[in-house]
Coordinates of C-alpha atoms in Angstrom, one line a residue:
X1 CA -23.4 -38.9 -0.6
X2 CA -22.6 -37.0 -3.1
X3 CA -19.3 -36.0 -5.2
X4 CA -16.5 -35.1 -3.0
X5 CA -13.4 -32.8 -2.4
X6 CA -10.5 -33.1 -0.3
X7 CA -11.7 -29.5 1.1
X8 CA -15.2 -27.9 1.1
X9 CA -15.3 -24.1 2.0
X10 CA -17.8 -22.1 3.3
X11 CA -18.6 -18.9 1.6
X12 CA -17.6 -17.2 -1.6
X13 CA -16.2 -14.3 -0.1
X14 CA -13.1 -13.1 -0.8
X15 CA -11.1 -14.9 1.8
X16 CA -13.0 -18.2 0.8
X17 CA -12.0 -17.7 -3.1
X18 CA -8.6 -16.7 -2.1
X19 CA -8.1 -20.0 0.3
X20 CA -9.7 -21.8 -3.0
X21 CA -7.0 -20.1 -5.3
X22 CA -4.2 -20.9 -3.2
X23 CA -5.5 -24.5 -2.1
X24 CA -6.5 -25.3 -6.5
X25 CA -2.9 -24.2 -7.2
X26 CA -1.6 -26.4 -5.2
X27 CA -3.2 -29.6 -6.8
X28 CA -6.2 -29.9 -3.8
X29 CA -9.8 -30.8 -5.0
X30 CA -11.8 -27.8 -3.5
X31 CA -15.1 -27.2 -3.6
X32 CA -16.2 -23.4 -2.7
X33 CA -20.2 -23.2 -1.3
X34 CA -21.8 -19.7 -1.5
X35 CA -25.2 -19.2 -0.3
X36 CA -25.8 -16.1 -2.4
X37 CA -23.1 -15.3 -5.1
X38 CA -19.8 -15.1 -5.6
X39 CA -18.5 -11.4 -3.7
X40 CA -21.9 -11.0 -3.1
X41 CA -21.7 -9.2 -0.2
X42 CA -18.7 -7.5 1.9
X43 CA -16.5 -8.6 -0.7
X44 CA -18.5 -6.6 -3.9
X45 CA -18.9 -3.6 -1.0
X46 CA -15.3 -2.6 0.2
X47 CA -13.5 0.0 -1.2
X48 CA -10.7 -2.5 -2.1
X49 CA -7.9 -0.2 0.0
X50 CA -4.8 -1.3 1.2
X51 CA -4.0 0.8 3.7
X52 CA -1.6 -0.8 6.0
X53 CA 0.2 2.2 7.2
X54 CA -2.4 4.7 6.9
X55 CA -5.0 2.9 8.9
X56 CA -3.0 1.3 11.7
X57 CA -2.6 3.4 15.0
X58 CA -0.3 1.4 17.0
X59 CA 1.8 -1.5 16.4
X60 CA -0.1 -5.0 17.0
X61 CA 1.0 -8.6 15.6
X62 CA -1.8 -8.3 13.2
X63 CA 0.1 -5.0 11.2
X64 CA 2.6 -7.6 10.7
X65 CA 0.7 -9.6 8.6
X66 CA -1.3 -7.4 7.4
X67 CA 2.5 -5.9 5.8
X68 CA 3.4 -9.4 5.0
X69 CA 0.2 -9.6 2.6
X70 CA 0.1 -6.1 1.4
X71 CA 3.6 -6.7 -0.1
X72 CA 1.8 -10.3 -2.0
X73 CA -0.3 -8.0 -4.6
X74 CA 2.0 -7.4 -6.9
X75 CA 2.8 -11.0 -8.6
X76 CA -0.9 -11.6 -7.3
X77 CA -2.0 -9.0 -9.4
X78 CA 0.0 -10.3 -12.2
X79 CA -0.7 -14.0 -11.8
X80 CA -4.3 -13.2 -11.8
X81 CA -4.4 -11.3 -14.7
X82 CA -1.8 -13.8 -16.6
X83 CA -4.4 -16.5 -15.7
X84 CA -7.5 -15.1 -15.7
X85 CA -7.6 -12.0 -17.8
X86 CA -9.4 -10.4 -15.1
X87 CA -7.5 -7.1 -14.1
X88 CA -7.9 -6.0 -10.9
X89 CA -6.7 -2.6 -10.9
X90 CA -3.7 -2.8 -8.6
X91 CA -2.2 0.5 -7.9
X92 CA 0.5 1.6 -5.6
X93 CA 0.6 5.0 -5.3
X94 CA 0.5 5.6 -1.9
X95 CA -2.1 6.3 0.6
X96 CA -1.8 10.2 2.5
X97 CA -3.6 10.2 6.3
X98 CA -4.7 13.7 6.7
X99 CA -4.8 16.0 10.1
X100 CA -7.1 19.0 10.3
X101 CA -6.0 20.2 13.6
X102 CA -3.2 19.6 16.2
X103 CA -4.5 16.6 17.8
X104 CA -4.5 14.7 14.4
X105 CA -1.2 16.3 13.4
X106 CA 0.6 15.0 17.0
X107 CA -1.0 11.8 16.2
X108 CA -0.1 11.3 12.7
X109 CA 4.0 12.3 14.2
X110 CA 3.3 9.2 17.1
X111 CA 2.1 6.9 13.7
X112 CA 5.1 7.8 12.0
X113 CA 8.0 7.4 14.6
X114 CA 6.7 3.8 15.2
X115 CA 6.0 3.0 11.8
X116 CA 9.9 4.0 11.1
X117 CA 11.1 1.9 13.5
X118 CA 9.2 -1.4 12.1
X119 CA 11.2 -0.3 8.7
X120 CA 8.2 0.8 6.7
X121 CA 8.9 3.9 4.3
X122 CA 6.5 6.9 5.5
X123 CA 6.6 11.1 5.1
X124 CA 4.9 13.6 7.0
X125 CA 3.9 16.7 5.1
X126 CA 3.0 20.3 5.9
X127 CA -0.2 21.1 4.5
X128 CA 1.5 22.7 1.8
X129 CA 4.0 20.2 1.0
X130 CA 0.6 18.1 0.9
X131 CA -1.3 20.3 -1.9
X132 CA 1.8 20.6 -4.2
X133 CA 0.8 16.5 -4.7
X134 CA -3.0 17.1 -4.2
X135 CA -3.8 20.9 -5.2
X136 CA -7.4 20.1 -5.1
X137 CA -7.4 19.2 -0.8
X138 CA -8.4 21.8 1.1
X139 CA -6.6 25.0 2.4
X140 CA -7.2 23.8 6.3
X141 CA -5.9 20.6 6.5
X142 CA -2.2 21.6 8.3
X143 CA -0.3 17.8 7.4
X144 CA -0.7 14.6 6.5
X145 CA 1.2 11.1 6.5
X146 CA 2.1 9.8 3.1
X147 CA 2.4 5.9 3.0
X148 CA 4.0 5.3 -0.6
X149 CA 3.8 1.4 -0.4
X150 CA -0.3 1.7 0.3
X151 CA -2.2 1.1 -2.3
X152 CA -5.5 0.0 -3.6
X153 CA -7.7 -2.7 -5.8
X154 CA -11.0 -3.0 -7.0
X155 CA -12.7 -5.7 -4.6
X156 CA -15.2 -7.5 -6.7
X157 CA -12.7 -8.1 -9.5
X158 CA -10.5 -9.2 -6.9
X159 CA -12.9 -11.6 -5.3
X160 CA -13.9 -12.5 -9.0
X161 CA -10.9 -12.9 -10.2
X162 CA -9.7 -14.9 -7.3
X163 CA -12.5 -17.6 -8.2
X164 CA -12.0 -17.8 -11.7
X165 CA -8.5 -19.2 -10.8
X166 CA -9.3 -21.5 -8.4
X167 CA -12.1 -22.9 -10.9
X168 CA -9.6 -23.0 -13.3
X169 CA -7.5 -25.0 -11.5
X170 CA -10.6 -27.7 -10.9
X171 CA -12.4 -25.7 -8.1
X172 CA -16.3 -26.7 -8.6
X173 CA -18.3 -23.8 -7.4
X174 CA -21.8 -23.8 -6.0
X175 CA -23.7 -20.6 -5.8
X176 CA -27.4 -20.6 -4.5
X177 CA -26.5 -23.2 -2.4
X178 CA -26.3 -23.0 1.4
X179 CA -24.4 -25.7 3.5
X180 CA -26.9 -26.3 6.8
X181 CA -24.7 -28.8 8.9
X182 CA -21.2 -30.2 8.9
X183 CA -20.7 -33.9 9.4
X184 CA -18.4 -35.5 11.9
X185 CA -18.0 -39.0 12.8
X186 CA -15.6 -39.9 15.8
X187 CA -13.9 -36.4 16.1
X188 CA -13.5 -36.0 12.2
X189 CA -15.1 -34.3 9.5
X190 CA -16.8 -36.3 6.8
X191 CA -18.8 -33.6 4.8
X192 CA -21.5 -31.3 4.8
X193 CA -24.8 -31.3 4.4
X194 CA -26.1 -28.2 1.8
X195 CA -29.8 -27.3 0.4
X196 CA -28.8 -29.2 -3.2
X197 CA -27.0 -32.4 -1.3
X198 CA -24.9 -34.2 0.8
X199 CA -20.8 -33.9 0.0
X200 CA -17.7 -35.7 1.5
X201 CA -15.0 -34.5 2.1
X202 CA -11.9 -34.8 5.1
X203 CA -11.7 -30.9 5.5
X204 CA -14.0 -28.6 6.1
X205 CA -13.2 -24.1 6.1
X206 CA -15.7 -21.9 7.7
X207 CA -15.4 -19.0 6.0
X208 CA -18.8 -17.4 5.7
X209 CA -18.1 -14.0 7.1
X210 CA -21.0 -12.3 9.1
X211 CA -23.1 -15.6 8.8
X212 CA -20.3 -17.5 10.4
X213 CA -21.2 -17.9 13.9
X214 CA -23.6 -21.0 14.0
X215 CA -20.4 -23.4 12.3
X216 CA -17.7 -21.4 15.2
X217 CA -19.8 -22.1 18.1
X218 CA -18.0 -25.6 17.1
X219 CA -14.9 -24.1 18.0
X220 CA -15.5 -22.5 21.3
X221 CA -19.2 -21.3 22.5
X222 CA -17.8 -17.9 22.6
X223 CA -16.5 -17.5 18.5
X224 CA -18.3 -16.3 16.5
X225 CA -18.9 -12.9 14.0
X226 CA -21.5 -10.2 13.5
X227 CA -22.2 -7.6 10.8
X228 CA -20.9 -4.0 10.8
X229 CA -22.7 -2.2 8.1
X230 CA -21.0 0.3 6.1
X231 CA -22.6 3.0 3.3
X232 CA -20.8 4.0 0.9
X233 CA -21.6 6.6 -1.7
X234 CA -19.8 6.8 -5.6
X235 CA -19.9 9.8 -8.0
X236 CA -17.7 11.0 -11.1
X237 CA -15.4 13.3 -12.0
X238 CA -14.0 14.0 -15.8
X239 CA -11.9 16.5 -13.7
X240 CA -8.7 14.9 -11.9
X241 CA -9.4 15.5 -8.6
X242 CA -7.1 13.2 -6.5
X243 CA -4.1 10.6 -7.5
X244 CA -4.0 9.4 -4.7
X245 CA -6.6 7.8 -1.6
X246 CA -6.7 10.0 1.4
X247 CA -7.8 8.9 4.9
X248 CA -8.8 10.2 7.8
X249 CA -9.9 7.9 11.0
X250 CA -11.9 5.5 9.2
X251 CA -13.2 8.2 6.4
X252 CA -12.0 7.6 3.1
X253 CA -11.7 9.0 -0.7
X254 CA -10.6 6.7 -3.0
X255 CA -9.9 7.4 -6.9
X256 CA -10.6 4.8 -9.0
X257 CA -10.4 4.3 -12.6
X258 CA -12.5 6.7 -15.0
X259 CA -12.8 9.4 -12.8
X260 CA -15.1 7.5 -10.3
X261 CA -14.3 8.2 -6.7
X262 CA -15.6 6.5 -3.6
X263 CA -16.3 7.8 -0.7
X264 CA -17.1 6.3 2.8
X265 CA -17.8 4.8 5.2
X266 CA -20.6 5.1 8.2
X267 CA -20.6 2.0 10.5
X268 CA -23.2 0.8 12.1
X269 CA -23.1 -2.6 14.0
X270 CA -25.3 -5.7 14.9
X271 CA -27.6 -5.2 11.5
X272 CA -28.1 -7.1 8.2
X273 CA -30.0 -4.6 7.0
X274 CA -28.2 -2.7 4.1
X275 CA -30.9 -0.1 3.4
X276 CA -28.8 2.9 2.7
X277 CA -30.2 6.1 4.8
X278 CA -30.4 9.7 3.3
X279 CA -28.9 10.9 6.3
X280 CA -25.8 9.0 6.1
X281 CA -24.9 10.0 2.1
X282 CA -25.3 13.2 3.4
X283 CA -22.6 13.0 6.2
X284 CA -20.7 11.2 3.9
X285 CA -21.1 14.0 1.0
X286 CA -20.5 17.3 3.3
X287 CA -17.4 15.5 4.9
X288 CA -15.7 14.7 1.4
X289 CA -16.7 18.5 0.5
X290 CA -14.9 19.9 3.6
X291 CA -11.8 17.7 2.4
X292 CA -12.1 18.2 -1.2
X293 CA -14.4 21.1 -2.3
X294 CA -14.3 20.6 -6.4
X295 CA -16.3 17.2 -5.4
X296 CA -19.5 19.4 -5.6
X297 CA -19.2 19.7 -9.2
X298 CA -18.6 15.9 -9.8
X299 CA -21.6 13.6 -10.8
X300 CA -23.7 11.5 -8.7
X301 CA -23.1 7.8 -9.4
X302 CA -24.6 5.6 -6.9
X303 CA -24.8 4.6 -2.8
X304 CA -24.5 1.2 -1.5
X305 CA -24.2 -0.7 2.0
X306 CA -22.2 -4.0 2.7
X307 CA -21.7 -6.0 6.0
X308 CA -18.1 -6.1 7.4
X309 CA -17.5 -9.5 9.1
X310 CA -16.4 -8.2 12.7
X311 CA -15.3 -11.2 15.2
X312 CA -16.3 -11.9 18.8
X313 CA -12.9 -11.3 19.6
X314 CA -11.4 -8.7 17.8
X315 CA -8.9 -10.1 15.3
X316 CA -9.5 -12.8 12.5
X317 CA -10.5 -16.3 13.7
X318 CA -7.5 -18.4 11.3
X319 CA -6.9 -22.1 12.7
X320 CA -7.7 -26.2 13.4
X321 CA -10.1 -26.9 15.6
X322 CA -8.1 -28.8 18.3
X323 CA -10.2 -31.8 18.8
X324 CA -12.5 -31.9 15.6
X325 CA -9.9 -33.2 13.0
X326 CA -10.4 -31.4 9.8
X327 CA -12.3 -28.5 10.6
X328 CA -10.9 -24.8 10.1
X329 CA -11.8 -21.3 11.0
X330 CA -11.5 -18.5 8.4
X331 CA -13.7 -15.5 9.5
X332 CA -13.8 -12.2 11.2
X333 CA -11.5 -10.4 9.3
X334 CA -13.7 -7.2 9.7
X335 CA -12.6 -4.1 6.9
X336 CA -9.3 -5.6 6.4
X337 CA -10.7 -9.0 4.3
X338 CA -9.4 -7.6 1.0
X339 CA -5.7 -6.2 2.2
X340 CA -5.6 -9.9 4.2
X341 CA -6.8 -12.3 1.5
X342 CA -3.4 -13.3 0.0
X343 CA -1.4 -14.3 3.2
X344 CA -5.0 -15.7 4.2
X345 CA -5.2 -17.9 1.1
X346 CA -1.5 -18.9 1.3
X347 CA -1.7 -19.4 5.4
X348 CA -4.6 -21.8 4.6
X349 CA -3.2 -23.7 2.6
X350 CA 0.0 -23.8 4.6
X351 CA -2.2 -25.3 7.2
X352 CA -4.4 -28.1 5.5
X353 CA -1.1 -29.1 4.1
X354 CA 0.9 -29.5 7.2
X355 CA 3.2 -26.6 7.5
X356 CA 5.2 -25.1 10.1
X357 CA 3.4 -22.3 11.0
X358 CA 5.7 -19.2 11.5
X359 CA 5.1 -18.0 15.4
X360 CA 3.9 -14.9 14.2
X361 CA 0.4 -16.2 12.8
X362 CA 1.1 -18.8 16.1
X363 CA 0.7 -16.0 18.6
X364 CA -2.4 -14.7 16.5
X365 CA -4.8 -18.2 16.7
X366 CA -3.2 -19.3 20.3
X367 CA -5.9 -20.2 22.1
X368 CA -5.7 -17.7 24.7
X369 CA -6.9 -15.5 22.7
X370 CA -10.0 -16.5 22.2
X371 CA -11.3 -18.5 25.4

């Protein structure tokens, strides 16, 4: 064989770098394989939201995690930056869920009362209320919901930045290279098998998002993940035209830095194709212009697609296998991989090290769940 790691992991996503970060920082020997590149896909796609409040209709167990890690960005942000010197644009200044007609407005009232009651800071808005923070919105949407602790990153730099730590804490990285088998030997991992090698190791994380499915099927024959593309379209604006991201069941306008703003996204399921349709930056386009009508003046920057990991199940697959020893799940997270990659990384690592594992994240991987 050759050189090996305490733990080899499975993709070079952002939940893969962020297990690496967490696990390197910790004193582990990690080893991260990526088929492609590092964020090359969903990761370098999303729109890097953190929209906790403003995209969760009812209560589940997974908006308490998803809290738990939203509220892990700021020292992340810092440490990454202190480290690294990458900066990955963190910035909380709220999130505002919009309503263009009475349905949406009783709904965004039934998000709010709930949302009170878990302890979470949020403000509904009269339409006018709304455009004295946004003047630019348009003059027919009647309220939104303004979730101040939402936020947003940018997700490749995250992703990015995430990797550069973990290799700087002794993570070996392997791009281009694809692991085609893991090796077990009485009930217990021994390495992998990849296109440049065999490597040992005693833990093994799947974490290969929408290629996934051929390592869960080790779990259960029912795990496993599958793509749901997304377009997305970017143009410019030297004109402030938002502070703030708005939202809108699953549409989105997020400013970023330099007056860029991304819209999106469309979803289309069961397809690795990413070709990005004319049809669908169109829909995309006269949607943002309903919501914000200066964006017809801005500049056309650029479209792209990426492929949302989406589980068999519904909900991130994030556990041991019970009767391979040393072989993990980490896949499935579906749009919510960047706002879940902290308390993903630090759960991880929780787990390969032992930990009690609080009942929350208990209730999420119980088996029940998933057979």
């Amino acid at each position: 064989m050759s050189k090996g790691y305490d733990v080899i992991i499975i993709g070079g996503g952002v939940i893969g770098c962020s297990v690496a970060h967490s696990l390197s920082e910790r004193g582990h020997s990690v080893a991260v394989f990526e088929k492609g590149t590092i964020s090359g896909e969903a990761s370098k796609a999303a729109a890097g939201l953190l929209g906790v409040q403003a995209e969760w209709n009812e209560y589940d167990p997974l908006f308490e995690l998803a809290r738990k890690s939203r509220a892990l960005f700021p020292k992340l942000a810092a440490r990454l930056r202190e480290k690294t010197g990458i900066d990955i644009a963190y910035e909380e200044k709220g999130i505002y869920r919009i309503a263009e007609n009475e349905e949406e407005a009783k709904r965004l009232e039934h998000i709010m009362k709930w949302q009170l009651q878990t302890g979470e800071e949020t403000h509904l808005l009269s339409g006018a209320q709304l455009r004295e923070q946004e003047p630019e919105l348009a003059l027919h949407i009647i309220s939104a919901l303004y979730c101040p602790k939402d936020g947003h990153v940018i997700a490749p730099e995250l992703t990015r930045a995430l990797a550069h730590s973990a290799a700087l804490s002794g993570t070996a990285i392997y791009e281009g290279t694809e692991v085609i088998e893991i090796l077990q030997e009485q009930d217990r991992v021994t390495g992998v098998v990849t296109t440049e090698g065999t490597f040992s190791c005693s833990k093994v994380i799947v974490a290969s998002g929408a290629w996934s499915t051929k390592f869960l099927q080790n779990f259960h024959s029912t795990w496993g993940t599958y793509p749901i593309m997304g377009e997305m379209v970017s143009v410019k604006s030297y004109k402030p035209l938002l502070k703030a991201p708005i939202f809108q069941d699953g549409f989105y306008i997020v400013p970023k830095r330099g007056g860029q703003y991304l819209i999106g996204a469309t979803v289309k399921q069961h397809t690795y194709n990413k070709t990005v349709c004319a049809k669908s930056i169109a829909y995309l386009m006269e949607r943002a212009f309903r919501l914000v009508p200066a964006l017809q003046q801005a500049e056309w920057d650029t479209a792209w697609a990426g492929l949302r990991p989406q589980s068999n199940h519904g909900m991130p697959y994030m556990g041991e296998h019970p009767e391979v020893a040393g072989l993990y799940a980490c896949a499935g997270h579906y749009r919510n991989g960047i706002l879940l990659s902290p308390i993903t990384g630090e759960y991880m690592a929780d787990l390969i090290e032992g930990k009690h594992v609080q009942s929350l994240l208990e209730t999420l991987l119980s088996k029940e769940e998933f057979v």
